[in-house]
Short mmCIF file of C-alpha atoms and ligand atoms in Angstrom, two decimals:
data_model
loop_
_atom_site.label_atom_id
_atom_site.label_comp_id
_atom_site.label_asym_id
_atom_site.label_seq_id
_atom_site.Cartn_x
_atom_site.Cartn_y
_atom_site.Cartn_z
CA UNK A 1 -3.76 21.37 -5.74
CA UNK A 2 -4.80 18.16 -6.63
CA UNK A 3 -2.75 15.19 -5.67
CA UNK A 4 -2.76 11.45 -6.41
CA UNK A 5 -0.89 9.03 -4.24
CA UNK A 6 -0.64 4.81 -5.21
CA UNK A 7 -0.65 3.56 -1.52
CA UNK A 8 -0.13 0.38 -0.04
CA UNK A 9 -0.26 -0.32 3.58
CA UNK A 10 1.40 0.86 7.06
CA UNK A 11 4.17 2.84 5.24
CA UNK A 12 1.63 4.48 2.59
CA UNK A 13 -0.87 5.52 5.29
CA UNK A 14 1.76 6.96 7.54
CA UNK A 15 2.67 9.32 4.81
CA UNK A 16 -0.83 10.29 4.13
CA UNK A 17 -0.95 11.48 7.39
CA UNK A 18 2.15 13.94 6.83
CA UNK A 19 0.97 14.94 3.71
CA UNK A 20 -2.69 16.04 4.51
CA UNK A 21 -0.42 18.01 7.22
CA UNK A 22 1.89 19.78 5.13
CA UNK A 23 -1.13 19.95 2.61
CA UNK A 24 -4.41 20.92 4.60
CA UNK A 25 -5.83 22.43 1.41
CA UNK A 26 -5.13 19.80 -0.97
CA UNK A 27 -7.90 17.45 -2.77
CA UNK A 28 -5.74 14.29 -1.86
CA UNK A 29 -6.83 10.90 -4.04
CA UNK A 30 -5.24 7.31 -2.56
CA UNK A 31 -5.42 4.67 -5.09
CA UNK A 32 -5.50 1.59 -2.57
CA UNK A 33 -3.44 -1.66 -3.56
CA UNK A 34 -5.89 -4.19 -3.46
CA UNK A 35 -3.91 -7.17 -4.19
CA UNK A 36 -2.95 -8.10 -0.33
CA UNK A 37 -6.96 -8.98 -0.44
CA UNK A 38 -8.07 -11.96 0.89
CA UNK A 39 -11.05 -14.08 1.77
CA UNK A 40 -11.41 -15.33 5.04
CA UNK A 41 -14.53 -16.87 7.12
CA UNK A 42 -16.42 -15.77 3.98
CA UNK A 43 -15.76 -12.51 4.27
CA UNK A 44 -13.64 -10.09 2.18
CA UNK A 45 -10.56 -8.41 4.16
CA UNK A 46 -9.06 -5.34 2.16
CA UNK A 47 -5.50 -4.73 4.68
CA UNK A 48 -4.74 -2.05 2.98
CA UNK A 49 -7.59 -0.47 2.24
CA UNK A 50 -8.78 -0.24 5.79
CA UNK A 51 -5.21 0.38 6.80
CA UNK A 52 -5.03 3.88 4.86
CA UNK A 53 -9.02 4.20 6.12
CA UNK A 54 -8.40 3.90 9.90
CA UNK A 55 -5.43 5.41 9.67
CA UNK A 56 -6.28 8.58 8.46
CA UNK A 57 -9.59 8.09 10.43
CA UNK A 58 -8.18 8.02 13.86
CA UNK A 59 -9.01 3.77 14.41
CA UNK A 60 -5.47 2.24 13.81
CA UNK A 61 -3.64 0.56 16.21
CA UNK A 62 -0.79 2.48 16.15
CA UNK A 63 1.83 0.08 17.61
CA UNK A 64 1.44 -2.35 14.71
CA UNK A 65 -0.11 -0.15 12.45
CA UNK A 66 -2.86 -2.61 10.99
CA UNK A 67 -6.01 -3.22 12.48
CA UNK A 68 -7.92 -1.80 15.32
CA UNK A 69 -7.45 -0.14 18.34
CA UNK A 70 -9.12 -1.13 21.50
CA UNK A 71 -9.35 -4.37 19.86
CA UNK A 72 -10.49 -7.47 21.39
CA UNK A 73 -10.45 -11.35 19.48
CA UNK A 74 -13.49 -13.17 21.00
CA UNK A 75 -14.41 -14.16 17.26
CA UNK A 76 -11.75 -15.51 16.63
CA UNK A 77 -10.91 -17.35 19.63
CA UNK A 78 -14.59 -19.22 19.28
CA UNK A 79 -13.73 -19.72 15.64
CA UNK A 80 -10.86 -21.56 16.83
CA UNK A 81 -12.92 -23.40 19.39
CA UNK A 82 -14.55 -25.35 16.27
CA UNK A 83 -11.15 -25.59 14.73
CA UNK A 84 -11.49 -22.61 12.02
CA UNK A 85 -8.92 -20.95 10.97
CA UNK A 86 -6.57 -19.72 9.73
CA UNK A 87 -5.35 -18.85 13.55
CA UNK A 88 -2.32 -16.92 12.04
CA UNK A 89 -4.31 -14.06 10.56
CA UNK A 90 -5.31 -11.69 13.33
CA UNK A 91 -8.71 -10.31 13.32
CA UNK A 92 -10.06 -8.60 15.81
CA UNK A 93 -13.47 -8.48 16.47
CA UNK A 94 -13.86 -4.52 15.91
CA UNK A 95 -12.36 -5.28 12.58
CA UNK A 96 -14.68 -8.02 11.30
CA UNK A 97 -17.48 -5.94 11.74
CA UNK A 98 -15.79 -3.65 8.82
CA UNK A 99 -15.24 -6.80 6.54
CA UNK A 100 -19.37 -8.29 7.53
CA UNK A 101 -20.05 -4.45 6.27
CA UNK A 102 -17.98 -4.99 3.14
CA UNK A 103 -19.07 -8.39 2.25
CA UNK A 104 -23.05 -7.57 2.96
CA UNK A 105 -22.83 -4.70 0.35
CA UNK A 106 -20.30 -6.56 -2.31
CA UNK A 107 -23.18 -9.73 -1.59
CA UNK A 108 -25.64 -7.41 -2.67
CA UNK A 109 -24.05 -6.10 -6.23
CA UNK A 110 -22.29 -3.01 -5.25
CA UNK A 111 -18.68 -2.84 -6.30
CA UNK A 112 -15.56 -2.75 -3.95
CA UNK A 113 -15.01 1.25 -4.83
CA UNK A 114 -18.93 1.92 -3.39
CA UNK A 115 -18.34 0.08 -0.37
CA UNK A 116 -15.52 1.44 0.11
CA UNK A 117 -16.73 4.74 0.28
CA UNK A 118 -19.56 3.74 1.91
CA UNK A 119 -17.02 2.64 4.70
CA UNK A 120 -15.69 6.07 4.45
CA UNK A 121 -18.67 7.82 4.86
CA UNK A 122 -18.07 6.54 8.73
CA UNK A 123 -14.02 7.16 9.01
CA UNK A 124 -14.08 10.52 7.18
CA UNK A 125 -10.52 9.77 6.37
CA UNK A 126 -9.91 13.50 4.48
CA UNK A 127 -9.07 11.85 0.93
CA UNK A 128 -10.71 9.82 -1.57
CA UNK A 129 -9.96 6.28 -1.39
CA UNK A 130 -10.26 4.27 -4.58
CA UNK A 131 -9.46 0.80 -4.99
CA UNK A 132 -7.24 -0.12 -7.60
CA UNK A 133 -9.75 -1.58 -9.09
CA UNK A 134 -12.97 -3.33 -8.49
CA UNK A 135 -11.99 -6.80 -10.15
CA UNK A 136 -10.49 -9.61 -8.22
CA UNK A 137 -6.36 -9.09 -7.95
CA UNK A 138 -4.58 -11.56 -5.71
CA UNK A 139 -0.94 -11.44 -5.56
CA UNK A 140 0.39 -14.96 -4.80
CA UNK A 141 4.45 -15.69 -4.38
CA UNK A 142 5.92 -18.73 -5.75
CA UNK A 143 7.87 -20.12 -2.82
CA UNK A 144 9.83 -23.63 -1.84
CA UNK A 145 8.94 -25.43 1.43
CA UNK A 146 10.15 -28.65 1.73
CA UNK A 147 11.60 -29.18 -1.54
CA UNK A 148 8.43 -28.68 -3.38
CA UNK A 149 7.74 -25.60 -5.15
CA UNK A 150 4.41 -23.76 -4.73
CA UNK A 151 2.04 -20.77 -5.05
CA UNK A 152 0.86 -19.82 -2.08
CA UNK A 153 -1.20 -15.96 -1.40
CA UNK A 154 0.78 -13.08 -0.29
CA UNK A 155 -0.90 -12.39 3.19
CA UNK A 156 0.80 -16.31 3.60
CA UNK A 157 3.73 -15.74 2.76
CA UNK A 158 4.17 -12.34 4.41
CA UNK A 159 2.10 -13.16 8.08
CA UNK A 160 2.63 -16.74 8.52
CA UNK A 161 5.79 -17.41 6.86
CA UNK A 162 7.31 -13.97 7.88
CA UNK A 163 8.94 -14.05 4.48
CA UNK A 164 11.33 -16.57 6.03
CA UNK A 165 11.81 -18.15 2.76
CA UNK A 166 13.10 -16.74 -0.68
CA UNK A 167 10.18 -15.12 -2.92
CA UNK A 168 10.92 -16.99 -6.47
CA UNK A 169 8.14 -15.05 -8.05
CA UNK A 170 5.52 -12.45 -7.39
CA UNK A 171 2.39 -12.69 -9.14
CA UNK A 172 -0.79 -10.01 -8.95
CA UNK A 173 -3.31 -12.65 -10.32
CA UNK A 174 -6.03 -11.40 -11.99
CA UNK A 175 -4.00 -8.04 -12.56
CA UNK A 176 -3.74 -8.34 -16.40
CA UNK A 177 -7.65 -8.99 -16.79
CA UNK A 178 -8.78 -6.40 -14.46
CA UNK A 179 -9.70 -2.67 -15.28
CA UNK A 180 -9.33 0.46 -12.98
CA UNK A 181 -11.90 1.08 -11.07
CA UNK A 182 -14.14 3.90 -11.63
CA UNK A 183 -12.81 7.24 -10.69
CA UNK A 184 -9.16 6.43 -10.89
CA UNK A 185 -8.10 7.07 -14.53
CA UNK A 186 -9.66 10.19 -14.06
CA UNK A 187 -8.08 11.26 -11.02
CA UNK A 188 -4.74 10.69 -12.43
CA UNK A 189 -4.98 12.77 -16.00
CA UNK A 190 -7.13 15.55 -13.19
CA UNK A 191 -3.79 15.48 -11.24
CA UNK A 192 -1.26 18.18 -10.34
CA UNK A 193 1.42 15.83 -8.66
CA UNK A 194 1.42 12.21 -8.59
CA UNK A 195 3.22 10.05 -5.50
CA UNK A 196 4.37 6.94 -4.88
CA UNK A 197 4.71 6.81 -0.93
CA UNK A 198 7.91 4.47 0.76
CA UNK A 199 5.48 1.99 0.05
CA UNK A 200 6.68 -1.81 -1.33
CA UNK A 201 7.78 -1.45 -4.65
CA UNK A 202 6.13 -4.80 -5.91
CA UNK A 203 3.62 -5.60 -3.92
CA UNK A 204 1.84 -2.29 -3.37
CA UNK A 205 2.82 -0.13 -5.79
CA UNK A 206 4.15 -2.47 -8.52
CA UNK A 207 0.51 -3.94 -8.30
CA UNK A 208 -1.50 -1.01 -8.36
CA UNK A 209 0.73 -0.54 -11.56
CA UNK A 210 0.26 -3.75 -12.75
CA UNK A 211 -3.42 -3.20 -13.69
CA UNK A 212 -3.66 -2.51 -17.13
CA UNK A 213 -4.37 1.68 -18.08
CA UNK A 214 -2.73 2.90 -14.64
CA UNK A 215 1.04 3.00 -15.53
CA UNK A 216 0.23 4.23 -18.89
CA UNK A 217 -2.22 7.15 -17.27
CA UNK A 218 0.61 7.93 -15.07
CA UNK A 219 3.45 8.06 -17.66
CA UNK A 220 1.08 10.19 -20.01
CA UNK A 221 -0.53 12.46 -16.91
CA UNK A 222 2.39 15.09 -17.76
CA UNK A 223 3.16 15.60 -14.31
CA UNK A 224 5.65 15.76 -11.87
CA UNK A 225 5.35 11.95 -10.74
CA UNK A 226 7.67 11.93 -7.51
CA UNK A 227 8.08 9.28 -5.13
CA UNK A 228 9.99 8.54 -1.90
CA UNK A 229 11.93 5.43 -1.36
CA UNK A 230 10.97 2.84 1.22
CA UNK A 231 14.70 1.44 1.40
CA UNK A 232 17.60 3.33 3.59
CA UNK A 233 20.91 2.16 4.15
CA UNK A 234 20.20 -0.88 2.02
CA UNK A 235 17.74 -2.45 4.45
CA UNK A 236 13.53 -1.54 4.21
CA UNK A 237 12.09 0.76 6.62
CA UNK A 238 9.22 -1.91 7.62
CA UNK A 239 8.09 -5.20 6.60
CA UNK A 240 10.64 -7.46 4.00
CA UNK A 241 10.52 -5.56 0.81
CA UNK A 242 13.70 -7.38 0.22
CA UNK A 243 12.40 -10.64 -0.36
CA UNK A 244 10.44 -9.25 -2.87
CA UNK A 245 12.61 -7.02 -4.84
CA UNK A 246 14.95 -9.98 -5.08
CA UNK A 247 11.62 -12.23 -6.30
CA UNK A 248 11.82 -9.61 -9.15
CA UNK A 249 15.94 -9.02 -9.64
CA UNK A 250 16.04 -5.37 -8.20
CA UNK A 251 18.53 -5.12 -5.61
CA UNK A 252 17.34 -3.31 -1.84
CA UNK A 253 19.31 0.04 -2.71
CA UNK A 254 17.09 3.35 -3.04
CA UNK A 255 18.79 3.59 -6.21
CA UNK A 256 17.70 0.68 -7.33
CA UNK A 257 14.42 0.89 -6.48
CA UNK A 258 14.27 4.67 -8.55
CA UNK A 259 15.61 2.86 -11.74
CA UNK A 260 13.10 -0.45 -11.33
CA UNK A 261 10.33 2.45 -11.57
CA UNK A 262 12.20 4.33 -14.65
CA UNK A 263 12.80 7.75 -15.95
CA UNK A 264 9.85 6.60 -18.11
CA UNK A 265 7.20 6.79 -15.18
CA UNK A 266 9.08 8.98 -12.79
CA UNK A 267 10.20 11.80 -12.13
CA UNK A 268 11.72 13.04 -8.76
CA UNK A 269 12.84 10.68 -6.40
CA UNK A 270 13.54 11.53 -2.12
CA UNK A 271 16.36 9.13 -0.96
CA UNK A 272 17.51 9.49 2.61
CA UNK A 273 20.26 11.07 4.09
CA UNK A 274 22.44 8.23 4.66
CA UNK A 275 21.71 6.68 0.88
CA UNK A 276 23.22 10.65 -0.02
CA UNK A 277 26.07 8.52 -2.22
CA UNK A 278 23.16 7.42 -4.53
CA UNK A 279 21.88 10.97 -5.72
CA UNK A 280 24.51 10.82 -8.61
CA UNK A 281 23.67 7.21 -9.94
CA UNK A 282 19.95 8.02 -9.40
CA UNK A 283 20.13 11.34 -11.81
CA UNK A 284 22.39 9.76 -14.17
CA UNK A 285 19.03 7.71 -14.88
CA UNK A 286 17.13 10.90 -16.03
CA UNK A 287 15.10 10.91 -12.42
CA UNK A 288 15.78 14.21 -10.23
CA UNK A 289 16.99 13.42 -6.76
CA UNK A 290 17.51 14.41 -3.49
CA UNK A 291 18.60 13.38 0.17
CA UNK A 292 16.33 14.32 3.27
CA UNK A 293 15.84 12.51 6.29
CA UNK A 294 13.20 10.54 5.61
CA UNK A 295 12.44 8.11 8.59
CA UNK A 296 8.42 8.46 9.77
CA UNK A 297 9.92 8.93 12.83
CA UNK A 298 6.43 11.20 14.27
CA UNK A 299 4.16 13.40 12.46
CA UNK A 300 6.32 16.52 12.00
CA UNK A 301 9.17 14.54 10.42
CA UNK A 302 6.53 12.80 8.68
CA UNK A 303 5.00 16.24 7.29
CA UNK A 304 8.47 17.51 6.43
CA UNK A 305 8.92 14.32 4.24
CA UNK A 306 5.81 14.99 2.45
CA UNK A 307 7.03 19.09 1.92
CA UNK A 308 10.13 18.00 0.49
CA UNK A 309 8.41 15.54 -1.63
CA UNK A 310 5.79 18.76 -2.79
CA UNK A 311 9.32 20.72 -2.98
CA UNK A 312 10.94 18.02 -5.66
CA UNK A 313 7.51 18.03 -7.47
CA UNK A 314 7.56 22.14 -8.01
CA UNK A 315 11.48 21.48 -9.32
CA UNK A 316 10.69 19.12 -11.64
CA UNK A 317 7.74 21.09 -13.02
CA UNK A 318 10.42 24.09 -13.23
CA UNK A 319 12.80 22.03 -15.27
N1 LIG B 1 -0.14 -8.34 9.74
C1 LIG B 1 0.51 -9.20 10.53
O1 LIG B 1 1.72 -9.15 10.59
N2 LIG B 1 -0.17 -10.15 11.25
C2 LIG B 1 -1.52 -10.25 11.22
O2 LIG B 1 -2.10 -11.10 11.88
C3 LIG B 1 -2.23 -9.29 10.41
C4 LIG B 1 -3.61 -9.28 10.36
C5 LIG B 1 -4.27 -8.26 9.66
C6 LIG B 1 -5.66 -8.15 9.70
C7 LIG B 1 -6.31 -7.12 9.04
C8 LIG B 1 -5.55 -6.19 8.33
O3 LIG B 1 -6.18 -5.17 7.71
C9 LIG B 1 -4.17 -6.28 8.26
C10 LIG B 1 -3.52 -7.31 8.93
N3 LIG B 1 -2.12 -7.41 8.90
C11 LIG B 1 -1.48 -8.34 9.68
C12 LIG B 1 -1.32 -6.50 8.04
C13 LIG B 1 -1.19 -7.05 6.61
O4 LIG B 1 -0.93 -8.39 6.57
C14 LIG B 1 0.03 -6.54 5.81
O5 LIG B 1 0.92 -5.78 6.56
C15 LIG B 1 -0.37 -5.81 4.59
O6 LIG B 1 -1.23 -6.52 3.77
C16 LIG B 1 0.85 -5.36 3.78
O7 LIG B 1 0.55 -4.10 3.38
#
């Protein structure tokens, strides 16, 4: 069986992990979001990216689920010695030795999908990991601080502002001029089943869709697209989805978040157990639905997700 997921970070990897459980056999391909990107110390940091890659590859720091474990900040404690920052972005010093990696080989001509694998080759994560694409894609949010309105990048607006202020707008820049990268058009019309993970609606997913070709190659795969919600009992999982959704006028219900994806791109959607009241609404859009527990709670409730997500797929190709 071949599978394609659209992953972002922390939730997306998690998932991955169930799913190469409850599908050992599977040829599994992650298209990475690659708009949380940023440049830092003249280096290129891909968070998600490397969270799906050491994630899968046994390096994450589980507690927060980004970056290293073991890790240790002597880099950036000297950087801040000399006054560089920015001090609010943590990275560790096992970590910048993946982005001096990236940077050396995207320096030397080859694209972000060969260094990625590249960086593979050492994590042996057990999928294919494909960027988005390997054009520049930034998402910015247009904010207000201090009465004056502004664009500032996502990793800002999520890390130091801690989403503390109302998203007005969400932006991928660079999305509508970029192409996907190689490999991932391909993978999707190749696919059996196609996922979207409880992984942000806008700015993981929604991006990843936002590149021209991928939405389209998705819609037109003729498969069972399923996807699992990242919002229970009204409130994200992780991390402040809401801020976004409202940046974008979709309301934090599961329901909601299967109708701002569309009958027209998918297909099956998981909601959990406690959102049960919004299977009705969610099928009266044309999208099959169902309620299972669906909290990442460890890896066996994890892997059960992922089965019941496999499950849906298999009913929807039935249909
Ligand atoms: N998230 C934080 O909340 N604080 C950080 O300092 C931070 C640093 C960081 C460094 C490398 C990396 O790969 C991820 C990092 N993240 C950090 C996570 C990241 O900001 C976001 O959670 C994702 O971009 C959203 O998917």
């Amino acid at each position: 069986m071949r599978i394609v997921v659209l992953a972002g970070g922390i939730g997306g990897a998690r998932f991955l992990r169930g799913l190469k459980q409850a599908a050992p056999d599977a040829d599994v391909t992650v298209i990475g979001n690659t708009g949380d990107d940023i440049h830092l110390f003249g280096l290129k940091v891909c968070p998600d990216l490397d969270t799906v890659m050491y994630t899968l590859g046994g390096g994450i720091n589980e507690e927060q689920g980004w970056g290293r474990a073991d890790e240790t900040f002597h880099l950036k404690e000297e950087l801040a010695a000399y006054g560089v920052g920015p001090e609010w972005f943590g990275l560790g010093d096992r970590d910048f030795a993946t982005h001096i990696v990236r940077t050396q080989m995207l320096s030397a001509g080859y694209p972000l999908s060969a260094v990625t694998e590249a960086l593979c080759d050492r994590w042996k994560p057990g999928v294919r990991l494909i960027p988005m694409s390997d054009d520049r894609v930034e998402t910015h949010v247009a904010v207000e601080v201090d009465g004056e309105r502004k664009a500032i990048h996502f990793q800002e607006y999520w890390v130091r502002l801690r989403a503390s202020v109302d998203a007005h707008a969400v932006v991928p820049v660079g999305a509508d001029q970029a192409k996907p990268a190689p490999g991932v058009l391909e993978a999707i019309a190749e696919a059996d089943v196609v996922i979207f993970p409880p992984s942000n609606p806008v700015v993981s997913v929604g991006t990843i869709l936002a590149v021209p070709g991928i939405r389209e190659a998705i819609a037109d795969a003729g498969v069972p697209v399923v996807g699992l919600s990242p919002i229970v009992g009204d409130a994200p999982v992780r991390g402040m989805a809401d801020k976004v959704l409202a940046a974008v006028g979709v309301e934090s219900t599961a329901a909601a978040v299967a109708e701002h994806y569309g009958s027209g791109l998918l297909d099956g959607w998981l909601v959990d157990t406690v959102d049960a009241s919004a299977v009705e609404r969610v099928a009266a859009a044309g999208i099959q639905c169902r309620a299972v527990p669906l909290m990442m709670t460890d890896l066996d409730a994890t892997t059960e997700m992922a089965r019941q997500a496999l499950t849906l797929a298999e009913e929807v190709r039935d249909a």
